[in-house]
XYZ file of C-alpha atoms in Angstrom:
265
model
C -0.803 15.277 -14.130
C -2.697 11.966 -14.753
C -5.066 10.169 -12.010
C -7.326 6.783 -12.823
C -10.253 6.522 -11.232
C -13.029 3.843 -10.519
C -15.370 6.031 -12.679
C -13.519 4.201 -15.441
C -11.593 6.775 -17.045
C -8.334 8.318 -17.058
C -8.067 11.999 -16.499
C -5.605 14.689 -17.351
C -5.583 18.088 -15.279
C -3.537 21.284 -15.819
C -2.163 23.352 -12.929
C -1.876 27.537 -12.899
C 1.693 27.644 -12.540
C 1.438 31.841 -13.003
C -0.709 31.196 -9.659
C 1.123 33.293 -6.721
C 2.519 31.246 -4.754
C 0.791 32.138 -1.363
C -2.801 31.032 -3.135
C -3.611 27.386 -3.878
C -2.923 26.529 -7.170
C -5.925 26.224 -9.553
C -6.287 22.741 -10.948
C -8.590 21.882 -13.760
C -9.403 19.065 -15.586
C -9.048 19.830 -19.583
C -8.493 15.996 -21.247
C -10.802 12.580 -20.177
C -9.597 9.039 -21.859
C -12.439 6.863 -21.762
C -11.383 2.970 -22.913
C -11.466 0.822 -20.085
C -14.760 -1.350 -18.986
C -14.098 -1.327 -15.397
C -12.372 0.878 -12.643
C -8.906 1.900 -13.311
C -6.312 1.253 -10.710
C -3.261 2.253 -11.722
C -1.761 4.948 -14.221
C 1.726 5.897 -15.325
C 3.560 8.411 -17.750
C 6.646 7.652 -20.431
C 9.764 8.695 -19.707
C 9.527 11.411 -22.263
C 5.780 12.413 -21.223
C 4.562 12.192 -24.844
C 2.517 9.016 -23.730
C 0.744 7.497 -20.855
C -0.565 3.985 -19.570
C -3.111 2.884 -17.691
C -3.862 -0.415 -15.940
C -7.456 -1.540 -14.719
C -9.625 -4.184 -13.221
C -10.750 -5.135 -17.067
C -7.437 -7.036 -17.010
C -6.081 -5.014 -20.020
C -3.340 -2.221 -20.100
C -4.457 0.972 -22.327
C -1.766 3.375 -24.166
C -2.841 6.574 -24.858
C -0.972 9.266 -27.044
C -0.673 13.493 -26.063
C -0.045 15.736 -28.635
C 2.403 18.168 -27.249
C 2.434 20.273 -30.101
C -0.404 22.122 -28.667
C -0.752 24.532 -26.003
C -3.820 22.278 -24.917
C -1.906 19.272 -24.735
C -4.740 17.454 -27.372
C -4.545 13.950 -27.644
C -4.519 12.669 -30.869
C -8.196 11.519 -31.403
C -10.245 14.063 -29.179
C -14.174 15.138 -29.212
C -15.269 17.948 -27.031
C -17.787 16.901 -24.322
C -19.290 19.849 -22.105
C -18.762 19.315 -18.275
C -22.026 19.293 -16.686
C -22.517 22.839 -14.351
C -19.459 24.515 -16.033
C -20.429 26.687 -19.191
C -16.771 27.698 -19.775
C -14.936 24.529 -19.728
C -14.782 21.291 -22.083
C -13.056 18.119 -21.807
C -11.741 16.105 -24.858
C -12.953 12.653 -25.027
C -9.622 10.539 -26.038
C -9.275 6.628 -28.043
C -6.838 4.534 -26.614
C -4.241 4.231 -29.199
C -3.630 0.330 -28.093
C -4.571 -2.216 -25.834
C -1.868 -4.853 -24.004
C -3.544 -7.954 -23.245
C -2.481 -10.780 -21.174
C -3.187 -10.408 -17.575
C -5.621 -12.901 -16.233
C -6.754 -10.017 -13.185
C -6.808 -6.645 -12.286
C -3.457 -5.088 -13.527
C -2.892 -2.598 -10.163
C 0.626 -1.421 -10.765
C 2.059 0.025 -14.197
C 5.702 1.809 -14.582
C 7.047 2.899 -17.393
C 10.761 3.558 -17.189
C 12.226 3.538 -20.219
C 11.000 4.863 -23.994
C 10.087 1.352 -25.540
C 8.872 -0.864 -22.719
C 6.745 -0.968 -19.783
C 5.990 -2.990 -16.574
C 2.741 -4.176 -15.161
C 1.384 -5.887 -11.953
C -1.662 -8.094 -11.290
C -3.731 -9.620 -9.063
C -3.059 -12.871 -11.384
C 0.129 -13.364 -9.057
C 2.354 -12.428 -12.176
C 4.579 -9.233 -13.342
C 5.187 -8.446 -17.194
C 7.133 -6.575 -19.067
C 5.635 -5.017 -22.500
C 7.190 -4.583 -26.014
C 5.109 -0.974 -26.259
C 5.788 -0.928 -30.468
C 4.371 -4.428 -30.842
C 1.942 -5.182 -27.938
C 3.770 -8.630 -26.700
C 4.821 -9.388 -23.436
C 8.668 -9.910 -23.315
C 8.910 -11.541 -19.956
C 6.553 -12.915 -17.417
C 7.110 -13.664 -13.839
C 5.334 -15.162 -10.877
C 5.338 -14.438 -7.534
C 2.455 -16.504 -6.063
C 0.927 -13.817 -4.237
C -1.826 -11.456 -5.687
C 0.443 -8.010 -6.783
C 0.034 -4.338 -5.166
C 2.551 -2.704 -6.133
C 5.920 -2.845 -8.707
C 8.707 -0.812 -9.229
C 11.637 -0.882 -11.370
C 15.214 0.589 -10.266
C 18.481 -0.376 -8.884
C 20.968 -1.678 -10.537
C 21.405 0.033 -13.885
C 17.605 0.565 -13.521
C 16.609 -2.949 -13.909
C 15.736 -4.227 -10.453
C 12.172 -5.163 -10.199
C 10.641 -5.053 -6.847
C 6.600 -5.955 -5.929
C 4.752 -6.010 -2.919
C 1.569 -7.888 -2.434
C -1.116 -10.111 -0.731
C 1.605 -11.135 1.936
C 4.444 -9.202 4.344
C 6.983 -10.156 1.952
C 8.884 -7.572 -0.152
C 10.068 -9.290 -3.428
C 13.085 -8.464 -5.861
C 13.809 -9.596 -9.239
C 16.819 -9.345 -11.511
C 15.324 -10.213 -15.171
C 19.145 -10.324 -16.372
C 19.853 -13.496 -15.385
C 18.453 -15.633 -18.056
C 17.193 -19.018 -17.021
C 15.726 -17.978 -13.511
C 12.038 -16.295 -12.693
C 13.126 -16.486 -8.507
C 13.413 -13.593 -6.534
C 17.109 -12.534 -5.940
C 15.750 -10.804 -2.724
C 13.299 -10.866 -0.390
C 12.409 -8.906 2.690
C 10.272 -10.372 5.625
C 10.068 -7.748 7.937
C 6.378 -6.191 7.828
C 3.286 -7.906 9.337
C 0.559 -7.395 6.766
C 0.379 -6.320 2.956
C 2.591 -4.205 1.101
C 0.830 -1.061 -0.127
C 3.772 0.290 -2.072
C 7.473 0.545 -2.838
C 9.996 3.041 -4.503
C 13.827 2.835 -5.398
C 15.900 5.321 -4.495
C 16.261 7.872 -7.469
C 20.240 7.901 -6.858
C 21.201 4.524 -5.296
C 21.475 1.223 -6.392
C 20.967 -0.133 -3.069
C 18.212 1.835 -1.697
C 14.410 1.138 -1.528
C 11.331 1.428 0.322
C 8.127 -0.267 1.392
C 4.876 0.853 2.865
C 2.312 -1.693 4.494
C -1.480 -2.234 5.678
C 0.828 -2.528 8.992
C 0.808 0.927 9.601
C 4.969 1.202 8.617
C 7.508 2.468 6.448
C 10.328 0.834 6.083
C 13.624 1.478 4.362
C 15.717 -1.647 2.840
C 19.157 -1.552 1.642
C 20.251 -4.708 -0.644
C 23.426 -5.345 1.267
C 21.503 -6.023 4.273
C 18.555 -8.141 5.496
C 17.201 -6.269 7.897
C 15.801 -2.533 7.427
C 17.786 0.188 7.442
C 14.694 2.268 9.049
C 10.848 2.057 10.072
C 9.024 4.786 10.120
C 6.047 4.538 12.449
C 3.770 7.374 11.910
C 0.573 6.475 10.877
C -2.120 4.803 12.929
C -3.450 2.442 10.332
C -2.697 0.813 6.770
C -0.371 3.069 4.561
C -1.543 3.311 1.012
C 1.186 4.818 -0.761
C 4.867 6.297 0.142
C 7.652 7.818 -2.313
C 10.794 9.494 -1.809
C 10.644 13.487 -1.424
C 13.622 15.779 -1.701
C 16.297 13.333 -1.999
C 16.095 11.031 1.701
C 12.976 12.307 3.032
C 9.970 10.118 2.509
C 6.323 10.914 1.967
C 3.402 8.474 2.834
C -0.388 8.517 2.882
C -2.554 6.377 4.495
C -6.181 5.188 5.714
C -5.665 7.154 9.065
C -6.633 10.493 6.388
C -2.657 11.431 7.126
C 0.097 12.623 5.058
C 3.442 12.558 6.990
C 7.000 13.261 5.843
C 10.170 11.944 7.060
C 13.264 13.776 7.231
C 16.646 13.242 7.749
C 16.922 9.789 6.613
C 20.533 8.666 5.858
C 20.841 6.974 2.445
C 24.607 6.240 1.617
């Protein structure tokens, strides 16, 4: 697994899957990507796994490259650097292989659904899509509101939704040539939006988390949503979809709550 940190690096760990299963699973760290000049906010893996991005408050997007031909998982360009306190473990120091630049802000959202082209977010109000072989942006829109979060699903996978610096839940459909408005847009939180998911099986489906403290599930047919789920007691920070219609969310209250038996049809 990758995580980004404000330490300005991203960090790869392994986990001890021979681990029993009634012990916690040991989780080291064994690869650091160093690159960025500032925290890094957001980090995301190609569809294949081979590569993964990285988005930060340096305004640039970094790609970097993993070997899987080894057991260790090397990255391409590596130097061994000895973790301070811990004689028996090294990290390897990975290059970025590129850099994507074009954002004006901090990029906070990266996806990366399909082989050749990624999606990024920023607090410079706009959303891009990247040509990974070539570095250029292939389409740039606006939503006048600093960017949280992006996701890309729906309709043969490409539905863009964003939440940001307002209550409003935004949906593009980059298809339709000619047009950079939202083809949807959901009004029912009261403060920021955190974070938001499509459903890994329906077109329709997605959700939203918000510094309102909610949940809530939106289906395209409809305005309204289809559910809120009201179980934290301050802002929500992040919520995905867990074993098919449950949902999973994480917030400031120090809470991680599931929902079950959500009906997604």
């Amino acid at each position: 697994m990758a995580t980004a940190s404000k330490d300005q690096t991203v960090r790869l760990w392994k986990v001890d899957a021979e681990q029993p299963t009634n012990y916690p699973a040991k989780v080291r760290a064994f690869k650091i990507m160093r690159g960025h000049n500032a925290s890094v906010q957001s980090v995301a893996a190609q569809p294949s796994g081979n590569m993964i991005c990285s988005g930060s408050w340096d305004c640039t997007i970094n790609l970097w490259q993993i070997d899987d031909s080894s057991a260790e998982g090397n990255l391409v360009s590596t130097k061994k650097r000895k973790v301070k306190n811990e004689v028996d473990e090294s990290l390897f120091e990975g290059e970025a292989l590129s850099t994507l630049v074009g954002h004006k802000q901090c990029v906070s959202s990266v996806v990366w659904p399909q082989k050749d082209s990624l999606y990024s977010a920023s607090s410079d109000h706009s959303i891009r899509q990247w040509d990974v072989e070539t570095g250029k942006d292939l389409l740039n829109l606006f939503s006048g509101k600093a960017l949280n979060c992006l996701h890309v699903g729906g309709e043969s996978s490409s539905l863009i939704a964003a939440g940001g610096s307002d209550p409003i839940l935004r949906v593009w459909d980059p298809r339709k040539p000619g047009t950079s408005a939202p083809i949807y847009q959901f009004s029912s939180h009261n403060s920021w939006i955190s974070a938001c998911k499509w459903h890994d099986k329906s077109w329709y489906h997605l959700l939203s988390a918000s510094y309102d403290g909610k949940v809530m599930l939106w289906d395209l047919r409809t305005a309204w949503p289809l559910s809120v789920i009201e179980l934290h007691e301050d802002k929500v920070l992040c919520a995905d979809w867990w074993k098919g219609d449950s949902v999973v969310s994480g917030g400031v209250d120090s809470k991680l709550c599931i929902s079950s038996e959500i009906s997604v049809q």
